[in-house]
mmCIF file with all atom_site columns, C-alpha atoms in Angstrom:
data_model
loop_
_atom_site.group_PDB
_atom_site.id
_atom_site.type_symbol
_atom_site.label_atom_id
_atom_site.label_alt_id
_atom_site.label_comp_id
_atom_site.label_asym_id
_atom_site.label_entity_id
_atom_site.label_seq_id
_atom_site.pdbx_PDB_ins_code
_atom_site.Cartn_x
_atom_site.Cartn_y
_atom_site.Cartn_z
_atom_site.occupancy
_atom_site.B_iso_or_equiv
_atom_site.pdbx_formal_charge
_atom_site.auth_seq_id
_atom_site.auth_comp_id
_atom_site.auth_asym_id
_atom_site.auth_atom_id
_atom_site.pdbx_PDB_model_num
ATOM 1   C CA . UNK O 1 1   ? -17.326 23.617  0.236   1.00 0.00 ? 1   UNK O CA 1
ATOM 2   C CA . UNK O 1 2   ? -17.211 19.964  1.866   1.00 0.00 ? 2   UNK O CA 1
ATOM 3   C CA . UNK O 1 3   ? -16.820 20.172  5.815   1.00 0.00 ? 3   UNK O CA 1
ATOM 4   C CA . UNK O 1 4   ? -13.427 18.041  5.357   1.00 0.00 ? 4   UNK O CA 1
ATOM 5   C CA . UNK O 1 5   ? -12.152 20.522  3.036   1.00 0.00 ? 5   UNK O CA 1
ATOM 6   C CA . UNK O 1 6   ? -12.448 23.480  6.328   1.00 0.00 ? 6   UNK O CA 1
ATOM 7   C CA . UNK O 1 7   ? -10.346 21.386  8.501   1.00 0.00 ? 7   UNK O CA 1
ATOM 8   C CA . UNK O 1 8   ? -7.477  21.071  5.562   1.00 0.00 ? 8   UNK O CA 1
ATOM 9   C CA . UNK O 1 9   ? -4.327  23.082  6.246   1.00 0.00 ? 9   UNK O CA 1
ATOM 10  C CA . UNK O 1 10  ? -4.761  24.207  2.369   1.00 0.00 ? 10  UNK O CA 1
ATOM 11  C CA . UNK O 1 11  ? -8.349  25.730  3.506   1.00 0.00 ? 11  UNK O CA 1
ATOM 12  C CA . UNK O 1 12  ? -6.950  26.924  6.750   1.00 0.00 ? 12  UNK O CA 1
ATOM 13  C CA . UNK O 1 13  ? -4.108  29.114  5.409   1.00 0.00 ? 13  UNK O CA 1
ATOM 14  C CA . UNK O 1 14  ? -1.201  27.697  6.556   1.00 0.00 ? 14  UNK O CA 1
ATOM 15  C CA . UNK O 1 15  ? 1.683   26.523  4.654   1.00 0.00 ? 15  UNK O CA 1
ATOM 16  C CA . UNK O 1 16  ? 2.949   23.100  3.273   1.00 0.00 ? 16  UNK O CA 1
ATOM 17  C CA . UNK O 1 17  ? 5.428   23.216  6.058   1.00 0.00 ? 17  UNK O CA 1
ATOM 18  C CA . UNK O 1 18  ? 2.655   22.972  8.468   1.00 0.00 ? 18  UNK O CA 1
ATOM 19  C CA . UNK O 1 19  ? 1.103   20.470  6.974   1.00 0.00 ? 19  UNK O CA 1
ATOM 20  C CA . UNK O 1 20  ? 2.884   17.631  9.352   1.00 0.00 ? 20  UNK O CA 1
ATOM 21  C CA . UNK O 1 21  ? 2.111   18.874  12.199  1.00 0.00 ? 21  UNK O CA 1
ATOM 22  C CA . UNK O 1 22  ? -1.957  19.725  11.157  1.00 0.00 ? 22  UNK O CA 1
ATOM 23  C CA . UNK O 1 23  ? -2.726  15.944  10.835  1.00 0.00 ? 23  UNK O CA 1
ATOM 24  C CA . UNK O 1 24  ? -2.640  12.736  12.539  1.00 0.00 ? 24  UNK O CA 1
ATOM 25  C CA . UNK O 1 25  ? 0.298   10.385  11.651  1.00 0.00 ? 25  UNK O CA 1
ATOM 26  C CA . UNK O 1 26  ? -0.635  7.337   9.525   1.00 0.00 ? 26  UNK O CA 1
ATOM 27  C CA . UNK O 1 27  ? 0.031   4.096   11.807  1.00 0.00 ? 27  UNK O CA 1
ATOM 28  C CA . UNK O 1 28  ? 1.770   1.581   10.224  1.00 0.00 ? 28  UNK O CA 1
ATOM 29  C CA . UNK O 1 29  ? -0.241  -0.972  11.285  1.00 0.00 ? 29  UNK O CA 1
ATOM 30  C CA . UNK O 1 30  ? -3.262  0.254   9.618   1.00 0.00 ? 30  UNK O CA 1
ATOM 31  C CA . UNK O 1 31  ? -1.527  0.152   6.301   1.00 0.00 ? 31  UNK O CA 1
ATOM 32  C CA . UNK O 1 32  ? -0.690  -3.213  7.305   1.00 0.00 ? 32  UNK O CA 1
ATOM 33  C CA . UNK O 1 33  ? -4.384  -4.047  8.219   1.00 0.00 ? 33  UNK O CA 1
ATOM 34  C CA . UNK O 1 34  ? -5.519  -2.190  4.216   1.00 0.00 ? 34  UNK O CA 1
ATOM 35  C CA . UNK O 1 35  ? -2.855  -4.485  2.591   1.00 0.00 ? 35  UNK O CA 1
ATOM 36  C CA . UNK O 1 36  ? -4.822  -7.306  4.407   1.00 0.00 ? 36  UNK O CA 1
ATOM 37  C CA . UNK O 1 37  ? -8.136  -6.792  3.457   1.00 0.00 ? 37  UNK O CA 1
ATOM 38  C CA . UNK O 1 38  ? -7.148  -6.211  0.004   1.00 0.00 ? 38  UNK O CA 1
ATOM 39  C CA . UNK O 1 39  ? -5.725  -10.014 -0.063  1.00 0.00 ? 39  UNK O CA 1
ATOM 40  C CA . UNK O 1 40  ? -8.824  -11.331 1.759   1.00 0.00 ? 40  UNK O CA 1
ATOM 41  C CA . UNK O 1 41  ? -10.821 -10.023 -1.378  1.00 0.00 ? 41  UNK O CA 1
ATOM 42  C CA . UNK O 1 42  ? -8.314  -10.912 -3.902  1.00 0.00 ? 42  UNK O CA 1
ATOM 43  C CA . UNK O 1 43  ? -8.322  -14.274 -1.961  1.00 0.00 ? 43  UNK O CA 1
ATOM 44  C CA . UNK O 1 44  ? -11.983 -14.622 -1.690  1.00 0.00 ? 44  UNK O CA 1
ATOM 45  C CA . UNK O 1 45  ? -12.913 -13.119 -5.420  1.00 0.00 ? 45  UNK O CA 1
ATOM 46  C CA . UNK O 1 46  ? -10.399 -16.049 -7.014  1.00 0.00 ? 46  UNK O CA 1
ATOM 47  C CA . UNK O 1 47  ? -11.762 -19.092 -4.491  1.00 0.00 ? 47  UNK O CA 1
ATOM 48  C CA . UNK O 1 48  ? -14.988 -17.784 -5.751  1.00 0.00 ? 48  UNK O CA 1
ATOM 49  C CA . UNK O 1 49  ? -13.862 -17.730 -9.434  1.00 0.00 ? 49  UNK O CA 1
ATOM 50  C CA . UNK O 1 50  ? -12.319 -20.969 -8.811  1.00 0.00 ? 50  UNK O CA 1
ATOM 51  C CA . UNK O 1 51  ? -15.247 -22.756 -7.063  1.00 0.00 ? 51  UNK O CA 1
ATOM 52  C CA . UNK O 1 52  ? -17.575 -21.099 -10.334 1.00 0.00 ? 52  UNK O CA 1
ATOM 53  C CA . UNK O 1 53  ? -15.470 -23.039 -12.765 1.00 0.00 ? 53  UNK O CA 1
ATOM 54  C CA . UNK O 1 54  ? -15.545 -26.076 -10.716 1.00 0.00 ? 54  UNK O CA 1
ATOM 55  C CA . UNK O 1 55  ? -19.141 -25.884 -11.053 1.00 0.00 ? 55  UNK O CA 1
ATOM 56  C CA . UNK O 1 56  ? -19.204 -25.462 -14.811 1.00 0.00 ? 56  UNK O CA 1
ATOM 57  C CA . UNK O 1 57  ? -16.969 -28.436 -15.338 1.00 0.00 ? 57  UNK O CA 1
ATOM 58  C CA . UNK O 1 58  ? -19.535 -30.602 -12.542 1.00 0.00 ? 58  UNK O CA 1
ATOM 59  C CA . UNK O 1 59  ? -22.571 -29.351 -14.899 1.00 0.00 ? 59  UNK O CA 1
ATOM 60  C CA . UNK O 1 60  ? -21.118 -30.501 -17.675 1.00 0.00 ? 60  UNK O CA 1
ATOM 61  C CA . UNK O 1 61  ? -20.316 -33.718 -16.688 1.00 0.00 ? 61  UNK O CA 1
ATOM 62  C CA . UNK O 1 62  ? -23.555 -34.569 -15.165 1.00 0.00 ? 62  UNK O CA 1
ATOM 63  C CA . UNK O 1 63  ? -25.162 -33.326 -18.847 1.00 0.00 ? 63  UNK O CA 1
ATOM 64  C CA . UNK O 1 64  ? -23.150 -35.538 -20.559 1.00 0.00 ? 64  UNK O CA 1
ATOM 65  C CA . UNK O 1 65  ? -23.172 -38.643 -18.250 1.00 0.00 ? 65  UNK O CA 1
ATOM 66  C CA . UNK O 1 66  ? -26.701 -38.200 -17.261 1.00 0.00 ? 66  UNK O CA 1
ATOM 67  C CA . UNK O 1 67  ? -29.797 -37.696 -18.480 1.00 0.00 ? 67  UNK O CA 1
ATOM 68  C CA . UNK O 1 68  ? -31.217 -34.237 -17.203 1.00 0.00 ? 68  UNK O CA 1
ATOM 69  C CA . UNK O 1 69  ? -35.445 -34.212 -17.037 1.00 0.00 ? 69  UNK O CA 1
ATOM 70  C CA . UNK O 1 70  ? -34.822 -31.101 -19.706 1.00 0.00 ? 70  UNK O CA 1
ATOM 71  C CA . UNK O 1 71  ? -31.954 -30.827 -22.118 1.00 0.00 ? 71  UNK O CA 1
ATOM 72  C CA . UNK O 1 72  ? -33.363 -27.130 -22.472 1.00 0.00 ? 72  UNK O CA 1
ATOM 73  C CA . UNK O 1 73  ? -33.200 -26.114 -18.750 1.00 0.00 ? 73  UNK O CA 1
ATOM 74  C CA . UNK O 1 74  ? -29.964 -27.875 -18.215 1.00 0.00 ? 74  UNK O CA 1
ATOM 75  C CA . UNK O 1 75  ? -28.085 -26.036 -21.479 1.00 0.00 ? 75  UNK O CA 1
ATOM 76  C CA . UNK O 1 76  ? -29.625 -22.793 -19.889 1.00 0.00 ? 76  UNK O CA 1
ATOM 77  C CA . UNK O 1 77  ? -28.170 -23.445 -16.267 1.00 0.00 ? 77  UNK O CA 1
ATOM 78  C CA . UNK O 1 78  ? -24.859 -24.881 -18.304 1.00 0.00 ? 78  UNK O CA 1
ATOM 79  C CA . UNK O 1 79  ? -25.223 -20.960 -20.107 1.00 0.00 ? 79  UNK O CA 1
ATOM 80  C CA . UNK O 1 80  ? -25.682 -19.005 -16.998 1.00 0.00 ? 80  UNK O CA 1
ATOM 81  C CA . UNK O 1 81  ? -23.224 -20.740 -15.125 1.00 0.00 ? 81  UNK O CA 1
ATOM 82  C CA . UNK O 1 82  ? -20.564 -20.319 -17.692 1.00 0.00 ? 82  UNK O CA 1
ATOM 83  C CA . UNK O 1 83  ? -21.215 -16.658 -17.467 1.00 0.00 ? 83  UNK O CA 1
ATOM 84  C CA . UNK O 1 84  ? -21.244 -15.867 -13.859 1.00 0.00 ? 84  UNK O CA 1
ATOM 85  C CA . UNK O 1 85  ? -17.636 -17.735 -13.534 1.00 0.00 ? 85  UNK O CA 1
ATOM 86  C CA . UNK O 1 86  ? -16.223 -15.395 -16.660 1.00 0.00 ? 86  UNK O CA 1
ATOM 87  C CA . UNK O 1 87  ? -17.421 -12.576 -14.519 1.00 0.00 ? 87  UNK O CA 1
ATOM 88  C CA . UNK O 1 88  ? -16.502 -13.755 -11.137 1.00 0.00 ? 88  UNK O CA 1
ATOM 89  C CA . UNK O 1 89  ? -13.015 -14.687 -13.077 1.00 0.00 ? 89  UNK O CA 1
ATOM 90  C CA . UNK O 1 90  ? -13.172 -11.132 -14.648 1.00 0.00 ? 90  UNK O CA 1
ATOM 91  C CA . UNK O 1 91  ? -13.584 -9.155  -11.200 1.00 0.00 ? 91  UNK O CA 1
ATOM 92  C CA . UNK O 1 92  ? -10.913 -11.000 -9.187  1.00 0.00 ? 92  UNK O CA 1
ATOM 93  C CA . UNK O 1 93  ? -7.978  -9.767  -11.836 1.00 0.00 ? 93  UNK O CA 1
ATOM 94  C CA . UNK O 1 94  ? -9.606  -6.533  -11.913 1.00 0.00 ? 94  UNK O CA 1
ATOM 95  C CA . UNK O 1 95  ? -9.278  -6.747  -7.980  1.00 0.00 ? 95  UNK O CA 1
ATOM 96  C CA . UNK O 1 96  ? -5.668  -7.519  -8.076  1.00 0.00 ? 96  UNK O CA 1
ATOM 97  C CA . UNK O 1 97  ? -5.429  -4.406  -10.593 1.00 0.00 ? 97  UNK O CA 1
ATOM 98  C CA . UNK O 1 98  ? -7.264  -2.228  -7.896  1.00 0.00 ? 98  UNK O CA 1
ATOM 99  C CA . UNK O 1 99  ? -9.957  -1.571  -11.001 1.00 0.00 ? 99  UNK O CA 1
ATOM 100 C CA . UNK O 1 100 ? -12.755 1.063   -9.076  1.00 0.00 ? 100 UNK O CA 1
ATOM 101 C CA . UNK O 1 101 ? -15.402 -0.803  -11.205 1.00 0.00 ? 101 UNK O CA 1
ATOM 102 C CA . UNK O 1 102 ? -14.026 -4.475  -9.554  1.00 0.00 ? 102 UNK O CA 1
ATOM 103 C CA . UNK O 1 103 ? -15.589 -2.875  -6.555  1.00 0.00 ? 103 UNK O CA 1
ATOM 104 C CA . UNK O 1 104 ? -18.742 -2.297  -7.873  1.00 0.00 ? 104 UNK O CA 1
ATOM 105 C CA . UNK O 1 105 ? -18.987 -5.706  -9.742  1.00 0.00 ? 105 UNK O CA 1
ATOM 106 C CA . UNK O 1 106 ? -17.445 -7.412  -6.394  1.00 0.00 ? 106 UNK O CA 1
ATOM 107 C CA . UNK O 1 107 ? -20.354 -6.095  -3.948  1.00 0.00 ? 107 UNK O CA 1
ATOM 108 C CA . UNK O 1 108 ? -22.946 -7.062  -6.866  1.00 0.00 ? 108 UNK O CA 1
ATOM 109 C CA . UNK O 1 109 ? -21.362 -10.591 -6.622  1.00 0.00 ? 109 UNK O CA 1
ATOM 110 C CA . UNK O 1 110 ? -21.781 -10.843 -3.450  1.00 0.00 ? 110 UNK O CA 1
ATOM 111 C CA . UNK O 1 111 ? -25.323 -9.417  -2.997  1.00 0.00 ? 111 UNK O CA 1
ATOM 112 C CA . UNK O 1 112 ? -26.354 -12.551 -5.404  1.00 0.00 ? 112 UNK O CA 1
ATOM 113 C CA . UNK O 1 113 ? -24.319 -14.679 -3.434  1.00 0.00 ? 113 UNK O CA 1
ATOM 114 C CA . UNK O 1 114 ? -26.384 -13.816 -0.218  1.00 0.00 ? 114 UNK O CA 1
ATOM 115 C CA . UNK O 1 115 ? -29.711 -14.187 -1.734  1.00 0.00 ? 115 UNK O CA 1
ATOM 116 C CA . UNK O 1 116 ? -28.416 -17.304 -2.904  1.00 0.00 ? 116 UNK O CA 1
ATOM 117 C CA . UNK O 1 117 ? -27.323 -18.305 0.767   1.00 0.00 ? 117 UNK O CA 1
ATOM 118 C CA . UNK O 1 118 ? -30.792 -17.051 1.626   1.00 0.00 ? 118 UNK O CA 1
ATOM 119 C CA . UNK O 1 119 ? -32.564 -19.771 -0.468  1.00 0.00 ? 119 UNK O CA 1
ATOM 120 C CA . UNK O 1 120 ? -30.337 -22.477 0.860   1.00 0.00 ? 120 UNK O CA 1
ATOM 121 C CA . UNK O 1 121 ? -31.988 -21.684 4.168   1.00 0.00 ? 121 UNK O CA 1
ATOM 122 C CA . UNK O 1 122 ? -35.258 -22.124 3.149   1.00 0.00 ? 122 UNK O CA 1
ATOM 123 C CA . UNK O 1 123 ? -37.586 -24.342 1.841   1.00 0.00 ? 123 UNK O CA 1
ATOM 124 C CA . UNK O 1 124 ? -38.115 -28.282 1.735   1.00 0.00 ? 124 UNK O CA 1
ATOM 125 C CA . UNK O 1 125 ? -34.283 -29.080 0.174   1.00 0.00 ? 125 UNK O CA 1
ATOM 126 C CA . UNK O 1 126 ? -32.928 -26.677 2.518   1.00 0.00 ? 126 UNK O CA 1
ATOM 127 C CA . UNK O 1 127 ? -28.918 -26.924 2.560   1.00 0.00 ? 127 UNK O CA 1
ATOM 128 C CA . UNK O 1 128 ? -27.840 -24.617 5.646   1.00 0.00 ? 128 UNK O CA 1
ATOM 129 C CA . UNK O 1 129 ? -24.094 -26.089 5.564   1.00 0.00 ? 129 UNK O CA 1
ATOM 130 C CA . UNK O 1 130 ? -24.234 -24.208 1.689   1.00 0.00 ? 130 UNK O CA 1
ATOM 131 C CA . UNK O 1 131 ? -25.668 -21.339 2.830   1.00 0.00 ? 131 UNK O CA 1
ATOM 132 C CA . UNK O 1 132 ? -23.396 -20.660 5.900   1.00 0.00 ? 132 UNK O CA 1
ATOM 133 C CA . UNK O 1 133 ? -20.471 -21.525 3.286   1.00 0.00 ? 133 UNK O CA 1
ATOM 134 C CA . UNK O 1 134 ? -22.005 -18.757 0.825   1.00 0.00 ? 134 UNK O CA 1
ATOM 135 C CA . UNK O 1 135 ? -23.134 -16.233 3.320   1.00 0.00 ? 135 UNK O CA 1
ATOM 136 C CA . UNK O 1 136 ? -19.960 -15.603 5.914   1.00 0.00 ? 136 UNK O CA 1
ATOM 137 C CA . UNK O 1 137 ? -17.425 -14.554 2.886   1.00 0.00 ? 137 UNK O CA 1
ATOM 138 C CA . UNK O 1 138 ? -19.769 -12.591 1.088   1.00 0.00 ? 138 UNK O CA 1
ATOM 139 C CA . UNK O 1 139 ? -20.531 -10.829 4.553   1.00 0.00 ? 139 UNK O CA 1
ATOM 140 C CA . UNK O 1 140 ? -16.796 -10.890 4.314   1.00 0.00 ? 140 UNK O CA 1
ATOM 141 C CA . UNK O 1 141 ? -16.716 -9.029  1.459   1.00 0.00 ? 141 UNK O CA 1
ATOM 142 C CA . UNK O 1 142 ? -18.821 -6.662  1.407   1.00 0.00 ? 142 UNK O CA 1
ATOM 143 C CA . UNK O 1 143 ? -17.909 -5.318  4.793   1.00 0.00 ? 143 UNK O CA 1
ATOM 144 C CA . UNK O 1 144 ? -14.112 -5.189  3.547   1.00 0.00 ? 144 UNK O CA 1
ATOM 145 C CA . UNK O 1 145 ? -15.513 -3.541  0.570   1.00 0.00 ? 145 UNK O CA 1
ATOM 146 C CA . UNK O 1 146 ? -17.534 -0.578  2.188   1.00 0.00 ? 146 UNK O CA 1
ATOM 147 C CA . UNK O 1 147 ? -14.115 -0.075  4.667   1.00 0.00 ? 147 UNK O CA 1
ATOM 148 C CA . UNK O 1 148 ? -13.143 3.560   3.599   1.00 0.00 ? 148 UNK O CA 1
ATOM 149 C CA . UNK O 1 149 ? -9.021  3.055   3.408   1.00 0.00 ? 149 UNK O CA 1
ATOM 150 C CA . UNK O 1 150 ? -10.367 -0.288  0.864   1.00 0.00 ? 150 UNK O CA 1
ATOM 151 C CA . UNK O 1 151 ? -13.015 1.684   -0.827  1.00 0.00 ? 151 UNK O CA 1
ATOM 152 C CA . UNK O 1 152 ? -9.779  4.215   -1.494  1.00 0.00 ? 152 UNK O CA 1
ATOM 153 C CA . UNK O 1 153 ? -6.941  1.854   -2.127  1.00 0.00 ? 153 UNK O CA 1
ATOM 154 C CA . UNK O 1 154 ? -9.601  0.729   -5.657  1.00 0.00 ? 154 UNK O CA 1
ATOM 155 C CA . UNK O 1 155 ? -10.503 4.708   -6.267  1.00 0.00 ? 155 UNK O CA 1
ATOM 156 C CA . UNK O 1 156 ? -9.317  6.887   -8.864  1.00 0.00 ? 156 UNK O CA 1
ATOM 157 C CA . UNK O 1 157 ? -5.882  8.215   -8.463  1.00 0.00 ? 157 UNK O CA 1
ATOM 158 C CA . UNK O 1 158 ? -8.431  12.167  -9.155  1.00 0.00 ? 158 UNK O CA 1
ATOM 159 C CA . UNK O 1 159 ? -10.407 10.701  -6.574  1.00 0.00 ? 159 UNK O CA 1
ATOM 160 C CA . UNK O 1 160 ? -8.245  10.248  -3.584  1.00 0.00 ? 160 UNK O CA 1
ATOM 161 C CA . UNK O 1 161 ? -8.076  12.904  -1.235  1.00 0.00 ? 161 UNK O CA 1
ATOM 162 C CA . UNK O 1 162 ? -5.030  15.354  -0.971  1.00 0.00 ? 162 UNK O CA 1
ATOM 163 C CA . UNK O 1 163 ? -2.711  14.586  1.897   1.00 0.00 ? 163 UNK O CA 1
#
């Protein structure tokens, strides 16, 4: 038996009558602050979706108007590119759907995105206007993501707890 489940008015014996008095009242400007951060996600997964296919159509441009060092390597990026913004495109409807695997696929997402961000710190082509651009709204994200009432609002209906 779960600690939570002790402090229920179902564990505790008492009726469904009692049940508004046992817990706190939901404020109604935390629903307002759930609805929210479910937009800034939705928001942030389609920019992101968005900014993917943007770069799909700039990669293909530059392969056909210039002349990469490697057709192979620049097919490849072309490839993985194409992929990444049918799966960034994929999770943000999901999102809007409240999918509970969007969630999983969103954090994921981001994770790359801030190793990405990472890079463009680093090294002797170091870009940190990119990787402040790619790190704050996947920090964004995932911290919206891990928020309990948002980790809820995309659970399974079986999942959510009994009120």
């Amino acid at each position: 038996m779960n600690r939570r489940d002790e402090t229920r008015p179902e564990a505790s014996g008492q009726g469904a009558g009692d049940r508004a008095e046992a817990g706190p009242p939901v404020e109604p400007a935390q629903d307002g602050g759930v609805r929210a951060a479910l937009v800034v996600v939705s928001v942030a997964l389609f920019a992101e979706a968005l900014l993917m296919v943007g770069l799909v159509l700039w990669l293909l441009f530059d392969l056909f108007t210039l002349e990469p060092s490697s057709m192979a390597t620049a097919i490849a990026l072309l490839v993985l590119v194409v992929i990444g913004a049918i799966w960034i495109s994929a999770v943000a409807v999901a999102s809007l759907r409240r999918a509970p695997w969007s969630r999983a696929a969103a954090i994921v997402w981001q994770i790359l995105q801030v190793s990405i961000a990472v890079g463009a710190f680093q090294g002797l082509f170091a870009r940190p206007d990119i990787g402040w651009a790619l790190l704050v709204p996947a920090i964004t994200v995932i911290g919206l993501l891990l928020w309990t009432p948002v980790r809820l609002a995309y659970a399974r209906p079986e999942e959510h707890p009994t009120a």
